[in-house]
CSV table of C-alpha atoms in Angstrom, one decimal:
chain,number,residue,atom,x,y,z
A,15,UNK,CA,0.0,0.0,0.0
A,16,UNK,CA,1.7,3.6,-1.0
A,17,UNK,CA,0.3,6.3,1.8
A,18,UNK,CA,0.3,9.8,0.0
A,19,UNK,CA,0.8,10.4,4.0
A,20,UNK,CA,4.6,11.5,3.4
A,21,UNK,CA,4.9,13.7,0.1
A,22,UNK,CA,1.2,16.2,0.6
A,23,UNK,CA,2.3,17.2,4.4
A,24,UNK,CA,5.8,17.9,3.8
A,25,UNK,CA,5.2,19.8,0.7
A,26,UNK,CA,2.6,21.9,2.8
A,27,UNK,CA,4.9,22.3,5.5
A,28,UNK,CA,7.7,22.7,3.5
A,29,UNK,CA,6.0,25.7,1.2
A,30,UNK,CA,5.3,27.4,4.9
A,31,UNK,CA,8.6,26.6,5.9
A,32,UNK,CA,10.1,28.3,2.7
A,33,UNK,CA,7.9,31.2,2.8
A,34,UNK,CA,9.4,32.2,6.5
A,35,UNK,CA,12.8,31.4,5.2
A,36,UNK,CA,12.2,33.8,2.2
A,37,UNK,CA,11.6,36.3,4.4
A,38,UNK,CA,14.2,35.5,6.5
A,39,UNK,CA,16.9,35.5,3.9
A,40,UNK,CA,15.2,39.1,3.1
A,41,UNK,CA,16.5,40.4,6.5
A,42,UNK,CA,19.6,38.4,6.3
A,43,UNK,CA,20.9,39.8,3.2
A,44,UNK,CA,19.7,43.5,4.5
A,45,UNK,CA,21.4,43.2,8.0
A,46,UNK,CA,24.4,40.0,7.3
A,47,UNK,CA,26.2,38.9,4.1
A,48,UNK,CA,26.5,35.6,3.5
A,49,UNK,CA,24.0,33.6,5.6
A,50,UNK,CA,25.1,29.7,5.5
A,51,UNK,CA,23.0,28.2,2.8
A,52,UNK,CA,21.4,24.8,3.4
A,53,UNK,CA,20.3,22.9,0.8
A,54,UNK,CA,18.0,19.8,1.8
A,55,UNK,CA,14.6,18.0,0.7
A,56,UNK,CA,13.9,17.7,4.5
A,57,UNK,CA,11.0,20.5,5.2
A,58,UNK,CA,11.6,19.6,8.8
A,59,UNK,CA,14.8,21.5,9.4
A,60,UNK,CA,13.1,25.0,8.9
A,61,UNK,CA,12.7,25.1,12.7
A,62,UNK,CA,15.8,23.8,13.5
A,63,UNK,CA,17.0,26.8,11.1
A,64,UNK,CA,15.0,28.8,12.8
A,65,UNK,CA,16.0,27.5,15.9
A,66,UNK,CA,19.9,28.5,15.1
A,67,UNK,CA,19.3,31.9,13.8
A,68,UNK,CA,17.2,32.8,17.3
A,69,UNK,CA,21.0,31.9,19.1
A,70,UNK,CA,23.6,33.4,16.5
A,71,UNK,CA,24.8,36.2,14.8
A,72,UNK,CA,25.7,34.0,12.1
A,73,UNK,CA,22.5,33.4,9.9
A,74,UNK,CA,21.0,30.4,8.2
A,75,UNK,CA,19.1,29.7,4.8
A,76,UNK,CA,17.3,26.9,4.0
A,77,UNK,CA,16.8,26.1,0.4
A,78,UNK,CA,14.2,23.5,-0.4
A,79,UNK,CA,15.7,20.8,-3.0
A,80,UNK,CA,12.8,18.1,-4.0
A,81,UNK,CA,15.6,15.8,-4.4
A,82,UNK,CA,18.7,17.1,-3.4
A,83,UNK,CA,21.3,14.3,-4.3
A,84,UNK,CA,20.3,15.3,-7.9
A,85,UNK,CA,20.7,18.7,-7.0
A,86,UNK,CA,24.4,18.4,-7.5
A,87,UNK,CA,26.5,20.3,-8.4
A,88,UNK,CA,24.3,23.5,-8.7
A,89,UNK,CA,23.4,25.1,-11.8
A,90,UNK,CA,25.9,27.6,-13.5
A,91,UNK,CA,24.1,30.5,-12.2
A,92,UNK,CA,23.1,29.2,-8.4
A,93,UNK,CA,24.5,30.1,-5.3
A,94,UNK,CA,25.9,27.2,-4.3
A,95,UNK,CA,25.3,25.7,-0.8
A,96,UNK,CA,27.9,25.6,2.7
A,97,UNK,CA,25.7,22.3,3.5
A,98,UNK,CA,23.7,19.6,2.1
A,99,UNK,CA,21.1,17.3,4.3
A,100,UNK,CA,19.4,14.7,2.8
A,101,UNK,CA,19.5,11.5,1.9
A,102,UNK,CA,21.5,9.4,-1.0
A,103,UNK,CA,24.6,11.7,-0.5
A,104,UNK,CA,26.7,8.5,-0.3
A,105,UNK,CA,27.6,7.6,-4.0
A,106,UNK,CA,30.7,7.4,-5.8
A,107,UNK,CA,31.1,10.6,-6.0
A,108,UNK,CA,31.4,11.9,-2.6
A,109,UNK,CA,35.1,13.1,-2.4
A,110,UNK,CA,34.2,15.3,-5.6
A,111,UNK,CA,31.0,16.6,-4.0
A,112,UNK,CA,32.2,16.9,-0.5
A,113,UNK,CA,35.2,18.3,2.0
A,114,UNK,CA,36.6,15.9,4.3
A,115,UNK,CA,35.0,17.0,8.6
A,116,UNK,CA,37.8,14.7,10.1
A,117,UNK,CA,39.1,18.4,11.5
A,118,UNK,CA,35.6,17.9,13.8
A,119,UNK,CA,36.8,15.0,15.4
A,120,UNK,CA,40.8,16.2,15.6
A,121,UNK,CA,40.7,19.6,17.1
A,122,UNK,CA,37.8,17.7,19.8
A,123,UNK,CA,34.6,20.0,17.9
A,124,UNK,CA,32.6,16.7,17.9
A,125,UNK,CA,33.8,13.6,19.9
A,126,UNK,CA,33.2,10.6,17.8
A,127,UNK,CA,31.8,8.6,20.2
A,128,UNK,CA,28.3,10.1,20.6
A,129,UNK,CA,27.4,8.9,17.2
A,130,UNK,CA,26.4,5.5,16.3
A,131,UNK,CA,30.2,3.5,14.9
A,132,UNK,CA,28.1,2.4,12.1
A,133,UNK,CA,26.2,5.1,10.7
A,134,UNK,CA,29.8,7.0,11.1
A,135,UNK,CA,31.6,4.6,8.9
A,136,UNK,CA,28.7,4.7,6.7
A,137,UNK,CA,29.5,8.4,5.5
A,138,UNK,CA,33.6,7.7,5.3
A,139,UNK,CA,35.5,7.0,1.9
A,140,UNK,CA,39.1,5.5,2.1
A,141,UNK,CA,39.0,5.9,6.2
A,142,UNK,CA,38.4,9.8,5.4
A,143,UNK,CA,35.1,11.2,6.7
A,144,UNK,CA,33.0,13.3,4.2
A,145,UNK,CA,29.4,12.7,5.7
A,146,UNK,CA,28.3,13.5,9.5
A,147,UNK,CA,25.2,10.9,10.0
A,148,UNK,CA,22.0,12.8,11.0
A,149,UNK,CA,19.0,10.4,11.0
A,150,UNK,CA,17.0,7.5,9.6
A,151,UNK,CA,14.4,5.5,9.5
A,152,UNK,CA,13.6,1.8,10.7
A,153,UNK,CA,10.7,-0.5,8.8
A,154,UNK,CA,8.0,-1.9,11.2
A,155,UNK,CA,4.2,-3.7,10.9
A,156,UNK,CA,1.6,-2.1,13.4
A,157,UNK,CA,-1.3,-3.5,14.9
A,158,UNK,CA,-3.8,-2.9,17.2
A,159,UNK,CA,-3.5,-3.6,21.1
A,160,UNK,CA,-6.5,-5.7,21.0
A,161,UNK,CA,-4.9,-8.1,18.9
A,162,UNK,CA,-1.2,-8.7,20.7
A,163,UNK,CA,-2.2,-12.0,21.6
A,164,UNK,CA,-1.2,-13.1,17.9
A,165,UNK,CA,2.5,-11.7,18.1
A,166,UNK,CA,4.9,-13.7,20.7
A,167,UNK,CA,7.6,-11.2,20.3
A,168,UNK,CA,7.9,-8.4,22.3
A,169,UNK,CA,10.0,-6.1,19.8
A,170,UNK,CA,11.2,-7.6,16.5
A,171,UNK,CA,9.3,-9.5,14.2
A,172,UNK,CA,10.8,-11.6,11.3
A,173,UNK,CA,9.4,-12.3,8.1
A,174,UNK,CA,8.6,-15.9,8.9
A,175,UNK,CA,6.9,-15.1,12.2
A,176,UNK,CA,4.7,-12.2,10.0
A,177,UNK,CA,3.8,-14.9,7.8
A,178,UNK,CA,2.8,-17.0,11.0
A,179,UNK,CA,0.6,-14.5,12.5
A,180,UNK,CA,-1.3,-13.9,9.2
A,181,UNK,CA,-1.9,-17.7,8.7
A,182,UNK,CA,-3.4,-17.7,12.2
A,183,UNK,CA,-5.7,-14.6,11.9
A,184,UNK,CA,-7.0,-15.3,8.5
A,185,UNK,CA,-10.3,-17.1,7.9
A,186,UNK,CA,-13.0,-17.7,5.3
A,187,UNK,CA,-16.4,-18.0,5.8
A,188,UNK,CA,-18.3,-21.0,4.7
A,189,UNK,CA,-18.1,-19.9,0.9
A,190,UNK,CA,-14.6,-19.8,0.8
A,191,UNK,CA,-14.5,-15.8,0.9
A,192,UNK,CA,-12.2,-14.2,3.3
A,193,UNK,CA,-13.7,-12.5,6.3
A,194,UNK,CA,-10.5,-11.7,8.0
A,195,UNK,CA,-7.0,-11.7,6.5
A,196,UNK,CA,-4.0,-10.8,8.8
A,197,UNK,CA,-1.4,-9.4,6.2
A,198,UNK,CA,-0.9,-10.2,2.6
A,199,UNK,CA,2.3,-8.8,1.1
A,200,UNK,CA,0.3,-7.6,-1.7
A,201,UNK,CA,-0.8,-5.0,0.1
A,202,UNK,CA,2.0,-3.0,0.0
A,203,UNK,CA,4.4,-2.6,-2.3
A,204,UNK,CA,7.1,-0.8,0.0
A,205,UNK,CA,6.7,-4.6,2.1
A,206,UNK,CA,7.6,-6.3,-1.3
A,207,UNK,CA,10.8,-4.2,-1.4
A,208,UNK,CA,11.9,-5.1,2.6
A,209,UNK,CA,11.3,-8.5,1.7
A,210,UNK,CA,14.0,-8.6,-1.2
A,211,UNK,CA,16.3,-7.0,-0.1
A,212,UNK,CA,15.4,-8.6,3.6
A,213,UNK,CA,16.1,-12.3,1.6
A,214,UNK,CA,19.6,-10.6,0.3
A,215,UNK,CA,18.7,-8.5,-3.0
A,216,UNK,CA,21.8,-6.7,-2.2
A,217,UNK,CA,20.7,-3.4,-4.8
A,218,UNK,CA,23.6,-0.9,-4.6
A,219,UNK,CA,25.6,1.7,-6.9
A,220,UNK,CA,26.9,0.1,-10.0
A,221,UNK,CA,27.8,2.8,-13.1
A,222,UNK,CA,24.7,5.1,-14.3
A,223,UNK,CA,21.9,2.3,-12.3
A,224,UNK,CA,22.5,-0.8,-9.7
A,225,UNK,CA,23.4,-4.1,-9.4
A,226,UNK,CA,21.9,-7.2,-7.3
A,227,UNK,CA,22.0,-10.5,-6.2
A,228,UNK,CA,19.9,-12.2,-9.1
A,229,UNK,CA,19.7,-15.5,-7.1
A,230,UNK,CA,18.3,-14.0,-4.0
A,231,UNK,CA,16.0,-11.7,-5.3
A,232,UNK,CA,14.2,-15.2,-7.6
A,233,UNK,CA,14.5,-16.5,-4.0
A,234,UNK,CA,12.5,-13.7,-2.3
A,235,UNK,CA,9.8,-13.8,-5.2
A,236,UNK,CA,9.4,-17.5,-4.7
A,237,UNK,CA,8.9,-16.6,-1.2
A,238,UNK,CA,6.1,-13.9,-1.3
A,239,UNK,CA,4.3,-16.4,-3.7
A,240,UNK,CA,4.1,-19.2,-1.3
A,241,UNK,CA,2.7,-16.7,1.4
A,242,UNK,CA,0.3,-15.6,-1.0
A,243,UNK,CA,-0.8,-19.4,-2.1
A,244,UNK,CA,-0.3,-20.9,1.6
A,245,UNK,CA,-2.4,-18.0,3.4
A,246,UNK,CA,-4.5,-16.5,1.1
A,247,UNK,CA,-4.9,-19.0,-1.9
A,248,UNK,CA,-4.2,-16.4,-4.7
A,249,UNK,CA,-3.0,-12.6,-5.0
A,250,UNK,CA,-6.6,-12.2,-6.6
A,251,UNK,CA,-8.0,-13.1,-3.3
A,252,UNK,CA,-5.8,-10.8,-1.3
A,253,UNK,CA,-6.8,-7.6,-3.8
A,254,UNK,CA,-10.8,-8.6,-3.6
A,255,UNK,CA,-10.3,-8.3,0.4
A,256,UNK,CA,-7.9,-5.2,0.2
A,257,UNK,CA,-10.7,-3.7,-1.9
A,258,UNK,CA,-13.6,-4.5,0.4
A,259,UNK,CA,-12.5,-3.7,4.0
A,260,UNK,CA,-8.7,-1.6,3.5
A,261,UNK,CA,-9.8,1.4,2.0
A,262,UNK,CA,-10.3,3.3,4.9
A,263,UNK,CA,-6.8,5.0,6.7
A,264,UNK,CA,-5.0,2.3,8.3
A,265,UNK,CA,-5.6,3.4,12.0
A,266,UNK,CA,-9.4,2.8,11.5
A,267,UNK,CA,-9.5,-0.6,9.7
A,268,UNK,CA,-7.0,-1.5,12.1
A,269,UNK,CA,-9.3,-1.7,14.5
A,270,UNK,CA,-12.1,-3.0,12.9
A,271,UNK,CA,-10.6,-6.3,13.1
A,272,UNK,CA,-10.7,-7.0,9.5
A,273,UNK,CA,-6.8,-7.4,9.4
A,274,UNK,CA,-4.0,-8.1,11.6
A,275,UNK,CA,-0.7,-5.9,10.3
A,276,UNK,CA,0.3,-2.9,8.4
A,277,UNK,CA,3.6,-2.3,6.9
A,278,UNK,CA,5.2,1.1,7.7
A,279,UNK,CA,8.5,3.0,8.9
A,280,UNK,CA,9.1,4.7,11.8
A,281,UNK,CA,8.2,8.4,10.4
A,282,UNK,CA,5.2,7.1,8.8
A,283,UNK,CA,4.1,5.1,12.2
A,284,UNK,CA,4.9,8.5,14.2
A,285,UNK,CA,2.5,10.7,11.4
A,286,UNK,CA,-1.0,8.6,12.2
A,287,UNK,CA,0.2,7.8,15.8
A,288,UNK,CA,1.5,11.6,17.5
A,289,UNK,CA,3.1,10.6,20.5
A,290,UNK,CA,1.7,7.8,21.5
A,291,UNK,CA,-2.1,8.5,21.5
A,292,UNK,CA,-4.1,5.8,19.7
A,293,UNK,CA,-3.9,1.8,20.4
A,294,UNK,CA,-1.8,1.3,17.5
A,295,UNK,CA,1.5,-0.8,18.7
A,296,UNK,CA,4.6,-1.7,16.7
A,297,UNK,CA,7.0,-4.3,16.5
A,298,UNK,CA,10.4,-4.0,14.1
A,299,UNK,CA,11.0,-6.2,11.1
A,300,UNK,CA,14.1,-7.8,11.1
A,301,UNK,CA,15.9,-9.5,7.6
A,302,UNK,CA,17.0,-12.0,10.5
A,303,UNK,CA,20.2,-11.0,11.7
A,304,UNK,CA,19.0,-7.5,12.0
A,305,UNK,CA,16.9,-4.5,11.4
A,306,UNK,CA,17.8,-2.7,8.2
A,307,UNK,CA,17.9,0.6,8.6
A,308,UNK,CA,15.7,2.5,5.6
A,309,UNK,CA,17.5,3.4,2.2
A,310,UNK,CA,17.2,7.3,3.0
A,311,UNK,CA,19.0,7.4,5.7
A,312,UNK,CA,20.0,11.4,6.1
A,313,UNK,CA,23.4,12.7,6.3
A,314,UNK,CA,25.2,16.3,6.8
A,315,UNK,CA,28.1,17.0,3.8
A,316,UNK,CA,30.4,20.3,3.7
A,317,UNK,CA,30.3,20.9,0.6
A,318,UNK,CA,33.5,21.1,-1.8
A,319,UNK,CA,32.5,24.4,-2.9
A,320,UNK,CA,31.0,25.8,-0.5
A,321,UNK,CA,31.3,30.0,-0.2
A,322,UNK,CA,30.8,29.5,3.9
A,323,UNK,CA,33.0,26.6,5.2
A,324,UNK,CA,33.5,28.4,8.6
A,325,UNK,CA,30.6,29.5,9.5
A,326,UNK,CA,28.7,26.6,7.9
A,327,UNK,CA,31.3,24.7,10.9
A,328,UNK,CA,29.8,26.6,13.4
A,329,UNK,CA,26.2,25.0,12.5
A,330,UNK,CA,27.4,21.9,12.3
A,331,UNK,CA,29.1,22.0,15.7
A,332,UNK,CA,26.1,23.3,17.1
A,333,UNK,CA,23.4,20.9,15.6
A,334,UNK,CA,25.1,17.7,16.9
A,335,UNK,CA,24.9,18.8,20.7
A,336,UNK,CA,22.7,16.7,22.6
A,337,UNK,CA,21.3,20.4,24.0
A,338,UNK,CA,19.9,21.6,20.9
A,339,UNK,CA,18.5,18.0,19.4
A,340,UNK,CA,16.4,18.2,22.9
A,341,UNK,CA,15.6,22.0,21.8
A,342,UNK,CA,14.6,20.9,18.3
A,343,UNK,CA,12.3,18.4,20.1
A,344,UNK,CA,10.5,20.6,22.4
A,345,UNK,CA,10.4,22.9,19.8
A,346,UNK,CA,8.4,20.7,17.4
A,347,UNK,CA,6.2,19.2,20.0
A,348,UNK,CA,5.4,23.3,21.5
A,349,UNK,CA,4.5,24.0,17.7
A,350,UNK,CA,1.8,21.8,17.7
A,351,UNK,CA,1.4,21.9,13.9
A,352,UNK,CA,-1.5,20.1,12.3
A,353,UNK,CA,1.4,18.0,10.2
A,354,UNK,CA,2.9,15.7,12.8
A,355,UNK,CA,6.6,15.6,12.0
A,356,UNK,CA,8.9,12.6,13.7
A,357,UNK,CA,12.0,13.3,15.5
A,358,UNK,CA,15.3,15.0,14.1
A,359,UNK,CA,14.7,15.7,10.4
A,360,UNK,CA,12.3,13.2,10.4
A,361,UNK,CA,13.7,10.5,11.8
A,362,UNK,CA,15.6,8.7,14.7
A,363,UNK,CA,18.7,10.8,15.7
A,364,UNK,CA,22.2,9.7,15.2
A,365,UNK,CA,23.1,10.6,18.1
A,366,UNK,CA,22.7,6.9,20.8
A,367,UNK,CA,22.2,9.1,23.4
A,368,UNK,CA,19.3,11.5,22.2
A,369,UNK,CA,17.6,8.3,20.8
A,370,UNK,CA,17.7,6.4,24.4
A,371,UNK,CA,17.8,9.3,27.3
A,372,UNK,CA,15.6,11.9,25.1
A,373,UNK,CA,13.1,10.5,22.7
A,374,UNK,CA,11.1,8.1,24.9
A,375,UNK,CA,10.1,11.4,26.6
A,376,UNK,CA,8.2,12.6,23.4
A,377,UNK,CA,7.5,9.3,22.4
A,378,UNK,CA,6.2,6.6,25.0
A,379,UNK,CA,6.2,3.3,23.4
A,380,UNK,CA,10.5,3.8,22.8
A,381,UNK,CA,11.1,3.3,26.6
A,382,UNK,CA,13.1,0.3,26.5
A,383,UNK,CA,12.2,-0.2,22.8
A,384,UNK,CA,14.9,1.0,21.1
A,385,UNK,CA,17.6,-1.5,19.3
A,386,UNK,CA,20.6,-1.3,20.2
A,387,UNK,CA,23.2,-0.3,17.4
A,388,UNK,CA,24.1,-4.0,16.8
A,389,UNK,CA,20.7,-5.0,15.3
A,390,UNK,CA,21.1,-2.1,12.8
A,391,UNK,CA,22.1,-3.0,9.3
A,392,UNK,CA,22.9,-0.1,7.6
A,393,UNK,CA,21.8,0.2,3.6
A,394,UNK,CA,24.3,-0.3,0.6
A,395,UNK,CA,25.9,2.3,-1.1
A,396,UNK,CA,23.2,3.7,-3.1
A,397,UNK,CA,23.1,6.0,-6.6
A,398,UNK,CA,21.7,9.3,-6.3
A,399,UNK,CA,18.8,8.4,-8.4
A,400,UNK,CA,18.0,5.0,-6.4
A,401,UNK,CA,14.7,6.3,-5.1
A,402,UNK,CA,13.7,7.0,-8.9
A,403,UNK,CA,14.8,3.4,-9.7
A,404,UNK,CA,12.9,1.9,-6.9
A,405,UNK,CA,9.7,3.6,-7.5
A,406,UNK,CA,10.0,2.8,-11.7
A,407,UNK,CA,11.9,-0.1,-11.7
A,408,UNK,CA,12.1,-2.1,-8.8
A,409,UNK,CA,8.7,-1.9,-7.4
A,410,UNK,CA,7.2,-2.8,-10.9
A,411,UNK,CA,9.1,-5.8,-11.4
A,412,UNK,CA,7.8,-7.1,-7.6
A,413,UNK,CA,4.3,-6.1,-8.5
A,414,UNK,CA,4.4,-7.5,-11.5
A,415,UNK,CA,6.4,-11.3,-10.7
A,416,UNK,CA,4.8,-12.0,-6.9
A,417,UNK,CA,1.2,-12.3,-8.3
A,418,UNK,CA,0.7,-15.6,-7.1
A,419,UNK,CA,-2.3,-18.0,-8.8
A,420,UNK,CA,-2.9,-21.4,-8.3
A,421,UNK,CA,-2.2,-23.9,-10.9
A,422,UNK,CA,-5.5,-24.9,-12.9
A,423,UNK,CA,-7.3,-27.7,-11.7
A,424,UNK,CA,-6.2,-30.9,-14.0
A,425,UNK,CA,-8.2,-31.7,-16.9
A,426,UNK,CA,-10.6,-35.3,-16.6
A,427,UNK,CA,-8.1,-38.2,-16.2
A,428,UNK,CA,-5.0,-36.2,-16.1
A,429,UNK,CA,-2.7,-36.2,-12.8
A,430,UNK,CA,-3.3,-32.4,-10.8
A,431,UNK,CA,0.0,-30.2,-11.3
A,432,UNK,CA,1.4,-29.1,-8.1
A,433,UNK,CA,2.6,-25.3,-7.5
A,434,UNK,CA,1.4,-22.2,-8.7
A,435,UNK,CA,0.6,-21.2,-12.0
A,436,UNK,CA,3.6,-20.0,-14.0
A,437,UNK,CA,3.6,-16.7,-16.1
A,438,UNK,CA,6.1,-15.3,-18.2
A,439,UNK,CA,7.4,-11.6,-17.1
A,440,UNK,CA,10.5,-9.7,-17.7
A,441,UNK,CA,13.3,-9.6,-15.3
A,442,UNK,CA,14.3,-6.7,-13.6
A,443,UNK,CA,17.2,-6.6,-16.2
A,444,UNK,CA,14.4,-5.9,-19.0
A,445,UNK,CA,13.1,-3.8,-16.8
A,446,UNK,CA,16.4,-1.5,-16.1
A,447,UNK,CA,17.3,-1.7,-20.1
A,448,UNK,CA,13.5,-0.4,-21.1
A,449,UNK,CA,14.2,2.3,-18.5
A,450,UNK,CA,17.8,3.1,-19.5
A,451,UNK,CA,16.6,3.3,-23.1
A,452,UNK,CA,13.6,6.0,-22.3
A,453,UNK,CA,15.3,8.4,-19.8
A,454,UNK,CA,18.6,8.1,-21.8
């Protein structure tokens, strides 16, 4: 299921956000020259920017980039930006699109240590450090409270034990139509991405598109289809029931009963759920060894160019103090916007210490729910276009090759055939060349 949730209420808060900013900028380039310009496709951050420029001479800028990866490097005529936040920023091309920060970490600006190990290696090249982790996202299913007595687990769920659940909570009346269905990975295409690259997909930068792990990613479409034909009896069956009783938001047919799961991240669970004031819970979805943390994961780059590099330092220093992430916080929650937004630029900090001491303040249900940074699987290198290639590439070759039908009943005298009914689709490398050909 896609949820227009996401892109409507951060362009609506973004556009208020950018109007201020506008403003802003007016009085910065009346009073201050050369305010640090920010470039990010995170709406989020106009408080925090506002935030800044309430403690500091030195002045801030947001500049709102749709996708800002692709933003780089700026047009001829642009002002280019001190700092880019966002995610996809680690590519191959990160030493020519960004200064080295290892001065933070050398001259004791930033001590290392109050940033996940992980997520820090994640934004080095060659044991040089280009990107400053600043937050992400982790995939989850969400049910309702009433209905905890089909999950076991208290806080991770694996595929298999998803797959469990929903074959316990699904029944069919006497007709053979479904009256309750627990999950079906139809449902959502987002859940048919996790689950490749849960199985070992392995997508990641290679040239102008990506590469994978042909093997595993069959393996994970064979998979979906036997959850489909074990649970539901066909992907026909699980649309007639998505069709009849899911089109309402998922908090309310949630708890109707109809259904067991949803599939959503963290920011998304956050957006319908506030701080913890509906009887939706959560458990995270691990690929079995751990939880992979979502593609976008949001980092901080200098960059190369930028006209700014001090004073765009000084921003730097001061967003990554556990002090101001609290501010930015309070500050967001004090708002009380009609857009609910989720953490630190939308997401979980990167900072251990806000995530455990700070956030299970603003939201409840992360006291004692928060896993600790050795369950965190942190996403390939990526291209800068990979959230293009997902949404016209990947996500059409699941939709189209997990439709699952049984095999047709054998004719009169004829042994049945076992399995599902075979179709004949393109593979995701037809799918990549048709796209190479059209956008190139």
């Amino acid at each position: 299921m896609r949820r227009p949730s996401g892109s409507q209420n951060r362009f609506l808060s973004g556009a208020a956000g950018l109007l201020a900013l506008c403003l802003l900028f007016c009085s910065c380039q009346r009073g201050r020259e050369d305010p640090v310009i920010i470039w990010s496709d995170r709406a989020e951050l106009a408080s925090c920017v506002e935030l800044f420029n309430a403690t500091h001479d030195i002045k801030a800028v947001l500049v709102y980039k749709d996708s800002v990866s692709r933003s780089l490097p700026p047009a001829r005529d642009e002002v280019p930006p001190d700092l880019v936040i966002g995610p996809w920023l680690k590519t191959s091309a990160i030493k020519k699109n960004f200064s080295p920060v290892e001065k933070f970490f050398s001259q004791n600006k930033l001590p290392k240590q109050i940033f996940y190990t992980n997520m820090l290696a994640y934004g080095s090249s060659g044991g040089t450090q280009y990107l400053l982790p600043v937050s992400f996202n982790l995939p989850a299913v969400v049910f309702g409270e009433e209905n905890a007595g089909y999950i076991t687990d208290s806080h991770i769920l694996t595929l298999d034990k998803i797959w469990e659940a929903d074959a316990k909570f699904s029944s069919v009346d006497d007709k053979g139509v479904y009256q309750k269905m627990g999950f079906a990975p139809s449902w959502d295409e987002d859940f048919l991405y996790f689950a490749a690259k849960a199985r070992g997909a392995a997508f990641m930068e290679s040239g102008s598109t990506f590469s994978y792990d042909r093997d595993a990613l069959i393996s994970a479409v064979n998979y979906l289809q036997n959850w489909t034909l074990s649970n539901h009896t066909s992907s026909a069956a699980e649309q007639d029931f998505k069709f009849s009783y899911l089109y309402k938001p998922e908090s309310e047919w949630l708890s109707e009963g109809r259904s067991l799961f949803t599939y959503m991240n963290s920011r998304e669970f956050y957006a319908i759920n506030g701080e913890g004031d509906s009887d939706l819970v959560f458990r995270w979805v691990s690929n079995g060894s751990g939880i992979p943390v979502e593609d976008d994961m949001v980092c901080m780059g200098l960059y190369k160019r930028a006209r700014n590099p001090n004073k765009a330092e000084v921003f730097i220093e001061w967003f990554f103090r556990e002090d101001t992430q609290k501010a930015m916080l309070e500050r967001s929650r004090n708002m009380a916007l009609d857009t609910k937004e989720f953490g630190i630029a939308g997401g979980f900090s990167s900072i251990e210490s806000v995530n455990t001491s700070l956030f299970p303040a603003f939201y409840h249900e992360l006291l004692g729910n928060m896993p600790p940074e050795e369950q965190l699987v942190l996403p390939e290198i990526l291209p800068s276009r990979f959230g293009i290639f997902k949404e016209k590439i990947i996500i059409p070759f699941l939709v189209e090759n997990c439709q699952a039908e049984p095999a047709p009943p054998a004719e009169e005298g004829t042994a049945p055939e076992a399995g599902m009914q075979e179709k004949a689709h393109k593979s995701l490398d037809d799918y990549i060349a048709d796209w190479s050909r059209q956008a190139f």
